[in-house]
Amino acid sequence: MRQNQEEISWGQLLAGLERRAKPADIVGLNDAASPYGVARLYRAHRWPMLVVVATVPEAERYVDELSLFLKDLEVSVLFFPPYHVSPFKALAYHNETAGRRIRTLYQMVEGFRAPLVVTTAGALMQQLIPKAELTGFAELVAAGEEVDRDSLVQKLVDGGYSRAALVEELGDFGVRGGILDLFTPQHDDPLRIEFDGDVVESIRLFDPDSQRTIRQLDEVVVLPAREVVLHRSALNNVLHRIRARAAELGLPVTVVRNIVQRIKSEGLFPGLEGLLPLIFDGLDTLFDYLPAATVPVLVGPAELERAAGETELQARQGYESAKANQQLVVTPDALFLSWSRVQALLDRFAPLSIKGLAVSSTSREGGVLVCRTQATDTEDVRQGLQINAAGDQPFQPLVDWLERQSAAGLTVLLMCRRPSHRSRLAQSLATHGIRCSSIEGFSDILDGRARVYLLVGGIAAGFAWPEAGIALISDEEIFGTAYRGRKASTRTKAAEQLLNIEDLKTGDLIVHTEHGIGQFQGLVKLAVERAVNDYLLLVYRDGDKLYLPVERMGLVQKYMGVDDVAPLLDKMGGVTWERVKDKVKRSTEKIAGELLKLYAARKVQQGHAFGAVDTYFQDFEEGFPFEETADQRKTIEQVLQDMRQPVPMDRLVCGDVGYGKTEVALRAAFLAVSDAKQVAVLVPTTVLAEQHFATFSQRFKRYPVRIASLSRFRTPKEQRQIAEGIQAGTIDIVIGTHRLLQKDIAFKELGLLILDEEQRFGVRHKEKIKSLRASVDVLTLTATPIPRTLHFSLLGLRDISLIATPPEQRRAIVSYVCEFDDAVVAEAIRKELARKGQIFFVHNHIASIERMAEHLQRLVPDVRLAVAHGRMREEQLERVMLDFMQRRVEMLVCTTIIESGLDVAGANTIFINRADHFGLAQIYQLRGRVGRGDEQAYAYLFIPPET
């Protein structure tokens, strides 16, 4: 030990020994225990604290766990996130990230006497809007007081707000008569301020979907929406600095003129945050916002230094690339602090450094306190539970571990993310003689007595920390599954609608119930008998026009025909449409007769009535790593209730991608195999078969259920063995493509048929499926039902369940709209690869897709990429898709072939080239290919430069 080190205990550090005199190293805390250690320090002294970690996922984990450990104190743990995009790119910072940073900065200054802030090394390095500018912009608006509304609106424009017809996103504002709507960073919902002249009559938060009031407010603080405030009075100074910097860089006069013109006409435009030093006289750092008594906590100093090095490298590369492209940029040191400078500023606050491994020396001057402690993980419990999962006493390893911790005098907390887990654990442990107390927060722990507690809350992993007198274990380690919660949904009635008719665009073909096929030519206003109304203008053959009042819009629907086949327009008053309707009527009557026979047979057919759920089924339910949404719970109950009836089930489950349809199928399959019945899962593609096979295998791995996948990815010998197993009944669940419908496949005891996206099967295959429907329970899953299937359900010929609630906890996809830029693409690809993710690059032009792939390979030579498009041989295409799904390929350069049906949890970044060629619905579908896992997802929509 060096001369300038002094050993102290955890208890001494917790008591505050020399807390302001020297820095301190806490050596021996592992990743699982360090958030608890920080929470204990904060709980003991309520000092303002700044926790610095290396990455955003680690920061988010710290925020969640600190909030849990300090829940009873009602402490708001603040997160100051970094921006995802480089300031040297002509991209606007994500408005939600900007808003969160603004809110945190303001709360650090005004909101809390002892703030607890979590940030990353990269965010700590970035220089910020001056504190005086932020506090000077903040304006208190109170009900009953006078406010110059025009000045307030101008202030919003100066502060980066965008005028919008409908205020939905952070940074939007809109003015309608005496109403000002705005979405400020200070609140999670938009505000509506109603004026009577210049007097504020009322302030309320409202739901942007339903426009209904959430609650009334007496006052509100309006903050800037972005970290740039462009005062009109300072505009000349800003333009002078811009011209001077452009001259230093030797930029063409046209570049400078365009920037100046944009500032004069648009004010704040995308990418202006990268010129922050030219906007303000001087910048501040996060240290300028911290209270003087703040204690910095550095989690893993070595990891922080590596993350800082990456930030510095990316800044230098971004700067050099922007200079080469003749962009107006400032130097990296004008926007970022060096890590050495950050360390010098941190040392002024006598920081705490959490180090998992001991270090032999330190170079700090002025002495350092070293607190050596030891926290161990719970790997032995995890391994023991996995080994004994199928044994007679699966909880014995947990019981043994609990007894060891109690014998050592430790307080033990079992962290259960579900209340049902807590109840189940208490019952199971009671049978082993271990009594547990359920508590709501850490303040309920009885001091001085070693006991076992059950607490609802999620942690990433457990630990045992003898010196702190505590041991924690998570439900993931007990139940063997990673749980991710979903917040309770607050859906509006609008979200509960079965179908949302797609907005018509000029030129779209429509079908009028009386006049047939026409073309929509937009909305027009007409005055009829002094009454002005909106009308849909519909054009028919020979230029005939029909003006349809919007209130009669129900008479038309969008034409849904065969792709690439343009129909002839009908003639108003002609006979062609009447002939079509007569033909359709006759066909409908024929189909209706066939369907009547089929569904009548189903109603009288004696099917299998499955039994009620038991403890094994409940155990299987607990393995679902999410909290079910209300829609999902209702759908599961409807399916299970159908299966208990003696009449064969025929239910359609409709829900968007990722809304939880597969879990419904898993529950139904478990109930079926519990009654010794076989389950067939029929999917349209081999790739989907492999995906479902992986999902089913994972969920059923703890149970004696044999699952097989039957597709052309299996050898002829394997297919033969699977077919024999199906016939003999040794295979319980088989997942496959139309191969399941061939003559050599005969089930011994088929009880449930699950159809995924039935509309993608051919007519011949559907005939085979139809024959199975008469006696077997059928569950159909779809994200996009074909009109006939949906119509049958609406008529009552088939039962329907709708899952319309999205997973609330899923992160919104951060989207950027910009011109194609090699530097943007390369940086985004490298960032995704750095976090072990995967990438889609959508280039919807087969003739040039190979050239694009070669260009991308040159940009990032170390990325493993492959090409996929619809003209490839089916076997080759499926192989590429499977390679991507199994992570042998990191980036898929593809056409819109990925638009539906592909579920890759590791894909978190998508580029859409020439996004202007896609419709809104298509872009929505493509963006839905990413963000299926826990990581933040990003979408880059490339458009051509404006002319």
mmCIF file of N, CA and C in Angstrom, residues 108-153:
data_model
loop_
_atom_site.group_PDB
_atom_site.id
_atom_site.type_symbol
_atom_site.label_atom_id
_atom_site.label_comp_id
_atom_site.label_asym_id
_atom_site.label_seq_id
_atom_site.Cartn_x
_atom_site.Cartn_y
_atom_site.Cartn_z
ATOM 1 N N MET A 108 -31.744 20.185 -11.448
ATOM 2 C CA MET A 108 -30.511 20.286 -10.675
ATOM 3 C C MET A 108 -30.343 21.687 -10.099
ATOM 4 N N VAL A 109 -30.786 22.667 -10.852
ATOM 5 C CA VAL A 109 -30.636 24.058 -10.405
ATOM 6 C C VAL A 109 -31.764 24.474 -9.457
ATOM 7 N N GLU A 110 -32.996 24.106 -9.793
ATOM 8 C CA GLU A 110 -34.146 24.641 -9.070
ATOM 9 C C GLU A 110 -34.960 23.600 -8.309
ATOM 10 N N GLY A 111 -34.870 22.341 -8.731
ATOM 11 C CA GLY A 111 -35.865 21.391 -8.248
ATOM 12 C C GLY A 111 -35.552 20.680 -6.953
ATOM 13 N N PHE A 112 -34.278 20.351 -6.675
ATOM 14 C CA PHE A 112 -33.964 19.492 -5.545
ATOM 15 C C PHE A 112 -32.795 20.062 -4.741
ATOM 16 N N ARG A 113 -32.900 19.950 -3.428
ATOM 17 C CA ARG A 113 -31.794 20.391 -2.574
ATOM 18 C C ARG A 113 -30.665 19.370 -2.595
ATOM 19 N N ALA A 114 -30.984 18.094 -2.759
ATOM 20 C CA ALA A 114 -29.960 17.045 -2.792
ATOM 21 C C ALA A 114 -30.229 16.121 -3.972
ATOM 22 N N PRO A 115 -29.961 16.589 -5.208
ATOM 23 C CA PRO A 115 -30.277 15.769 -6.379
ATOM 24 C C PRO A 115 -29.378 14.531 -6.469
ATOM 25 N N LEU A 116 -29.933 13.464 -7.014
ATOM 26 C CA LEU A 116 -29.194 12.236 -7.299
ATOM 27 C C LEU A 116 -29.245 12.045 -8.807
ATOM 28 N N VAL A 117 -28.136 12.306 -9.473
ATOM 29 C CA VAL A 117 -28.083 12.356 -10.940
ATOM 30 C C VAL A 117 -27.203 11.224 -11.451
ATOM 31 N N VAL A 118 -27.677 10.525 -12.483
ATOM 32 C CA VAL A 118 -26.908 9.472 -13.139
ATOM 33 C C VAL A 118 -26.613 9.925 -14.559
ATOM 34 N N THR A 119 -25.360 9.773 -14.985
ATOM 35 C CA THR A 119 -24.987 10.159 -16.340
ATOM 36 C C THR A 119 -23.892 9.237 -16.853
ATOM 37 N N THR A 120 -23.465 9.453 -18.084
ATOM 38 C CA THR A 120 -22.401 8.649 -18.686
ATOM 39 C C THR A 120 -21.157 9.514 -18.866
ATOM 40 N N ALA A 121 -20.041 8.843 -19.137
ATOM 41 C CA ALA A 121 -18.790 9.574 -19.348
ATOM 42 C C ALA A 121 -18.919 10.524 -20.532
ATOM 43 N N GLY A 122 -19.556 10.056 -21.630
ATOM 44 C CA GLY A 122 -19.706 10.896 -22.811
ATOM 45 C C GLY A 122 -20.550 12.124 -22.556
ATOM 46 N N ALA A 123 -21.654 11.963 -21.794
ATOM 47 C CA ALA A 123 -22.512 13.102 -21.482
ATOM 48 C C ALA A 123 -21.801 14.100 -20.576
ATOM 49 N N LEU A 124 -20.954 13.594 -19.676
ATOM 50 C CA LEU A 124 -20.224 14.466 -18.763
ATOM 51 C C LEU A 124 -19.201 15.325 -19.499
ATOM 52 N N MET A 125 -18.707 14.820 -20.625
ATOM 53 C CA MET A 125 -17.688 15.541 -21.378
ATOM 54 C C MET A 125 -18.268 16.661 -22.232
ATOM 55 N N GLN A 126 -19.534 16.571 -22.596
ATOM 56 C CA GLN A 126 -20.109 17.535 -23.538
ATOM 57 C C GLN A 126 -20.408 18.863 -22.850
ATOM 58 N N GLN A 127 -20.010 19.953 -23.499
ATOM 59 C CA GLN A 127 -20.292 21.280 -22.967
ATOM 60 C C GLN A 127 -21.743 21.653 -23.265
ATOM 61 N N LEU A 128 -22.323 22.499 -22.400
ATOM 62 C CA LEU A 128 -23.772 22.675 -22.361
ATOM 63 C C LEU A 128 -24.185 24.128 -22.503
ATOM 64 N N ILE A 129 -25.488 24.299 -22.671
ATOM 65 C CA ILE A 129 -26.089 25.624 -22.651
ATOM 66 C C ILE A 129 -25.729 26.297 -21.323
ATOM 67 N N PRO A 130 -25.332 27.567 -21.332
ATOM 68 C CA PRO A 130 -24.988 28.240 -20.070
ATOM 69 C C PRO A 130 -26.153 28.202 -19.086
ATOM 70 N N LYS A 131 -25.828 28.009 -17.825
ATOM 71 C CA LYS A 131 -26.855 27.925 -16.790
ATOM 72 C C LYS A 131 -27.698 29.202 -16.747
ATOM 73 N N ALA A 132 -27.047 30.339 -16.936
ATOM 74 C CA ALA A 132 -27.777 31.610 -16.909
ATOM 75 C C ALA A 132 -28.793 31.692 -18.036
ATOM 76 N N GLU A 133 -28.462 31.119 -19.209
ATOM 77 C CA GLU A 133 -29.403 31.122 -20.333
ATOM 78 C C GLU A 133 -30.617 30.254 -20.030
ATOM 79 N N LEU A 134 -30.382 29.104 -19.413
ATOM 80 C CA LEU A 134 -31.485 28.195 -19.110
ATOM 81 C C LEU A 134 -32.418 28.791 -18.067
ATOM 82 N N THR A 135 -31.833 29.286 -16.979
ATOM 83 C CA THR A 135 -32.675 29.862 -15.923
ATOM 84 C C THR A 135 -33.313 31.173 -16.372
ATOM 85 N N GLY A 136 -32.610 31.907 -17.249
ATOM 86 C CA GLY A 136 -33.182 33.150 -17.757
ATOM 87 C C GLY A 136 -34.339 32.910 -18.699
ATOM 88 N N PHE A 137 -34.308 31.790 -19.425
ATOM 89 C CA PHE A 137 -35.408 31.472 -20.344
ATOM 90 C C PHE A 137 -36.640 31.011 -19.576
ATOM 91 N N ALA A 138 -36.414 30.234 -18.498
ATOM 92 C CA ALA A 138 -37.532 29.649 -17.751
ATOM 93 C C ALA A 138 -38.527 30.731 -17.327
ATOM 94 N N GLU A 139 -39.778 30.523 -17.689
ATOM 95 C CA GLU A 139 -40.813 31.519 -17.381
ATOM 96 C C GLU A 139 -41.967 30.862 -16.659
ATOM 97 N N LEU A 140 -42.326 31.429 -15.532
ATOM 98 C CA LEU A 140 -43.446 30.928 -14.753
ATOM 99 C C LEU A 140 -44.745 31.526 -15.289
ATOM 100 N N VAL A 141 -45.657 30.637 -15.684
ATOM 101 C CA VAL A 141 -46.981 31.051 -16.141
ATOM 102 C C VAL A 141 -47.992 30.551 -15.127
ATOM 103 N N ALA A 142 -48.751 31.454 -14.544
ATOM 104 C CA ALA A 142 -49.698 31.095 -13.484
ATOM 105 C C ALA A 142 -51.109 31.489 -13.880
ATOM 106 N N ALA A 143 -52.067 30.654 -13.489
ATOM 107 C CA ALA A 143 -53.475 30.946 -13.762
ATOM 108 C C ALA A 143 -53.898 32.208 -13.020
ATOM 109 N N GLY A 144 -54.636 33.055 -13.733
ATOM 110 C CA GLY A 144 -55.120 34.285 -13.141
ATOM 111 C C GLY A 144 -54.193 35.469 -13.320
ATOM 112 N N GLU A 145 -53.009 35.259 -13.886
ATOM 113 C CA GLU A 145 -52.068 36.354 -14.072
ATOM 114 C C GLU A 145 -51.991 36.746 -15.540
ATOM 115 N N GLU A 146 -51.526 37.972 -15.779
ATOM 116 C CA GLU A 146 -51.398 38.455 -17.140
ATOM 117 C C GLU A 146 -50.086 37.994 -17.753
ATOM 118 N N VAL A 147 -50.163 37.615 -19.034
ATOM 119 C CA VAL A 147 -48.993 37.193 -19.795
ATOM 120 C C VAL A 147 -49.124 37.762 -21.202
ATOM 121 N N ASP A 148 -48.045 38.340 -21.709
ATOM 122 C CA ASP A 148 -48.048 38.808 -23.091
ATOM 123 C C ASP A 148 -47.937 37.586 -23.990
ATOM 124 N N ARG A 149 -49.082 37.187 -24.555
ATOM 125 C CA ARG A 149 -49.114 35.930 -25.298
ATOM 126 C C ARG A 149 -48.211 35.965 -26.519
ATOM 127 N N ASP A 150 -48.185 37.084 -27.222
ATOM 128 C CA ASP A 150 -47.342 37.172 -28.415
ATOM 129 C C ASP A 150 -45.866 37.041 -28.054
ATOM 130 N N SER A 151 -45.473 37.644 -26.931
ATOM 131 C CA SER A 151 -44.083 37.521 -26.487
ATOM 132 C C SER A 151 -43.772 36.082 -26.088
ATOM 133 N N LEU A 152 -44.746 35.408 -25.462
ATOM 134 C CA LEU A 152 -44.543 34.015 -25.067
ATOM 135 C C LEU A 152 -44.373 33.126 -26.290
ATOM 136 N N VAL A 153 -45.191 33.365 -27.323
ATOM 137 C CA VAL A 153 -45.072 32.571 -28.552
ATOM 138 C C VAL A 153 -43.711 32.791 -29.203
#
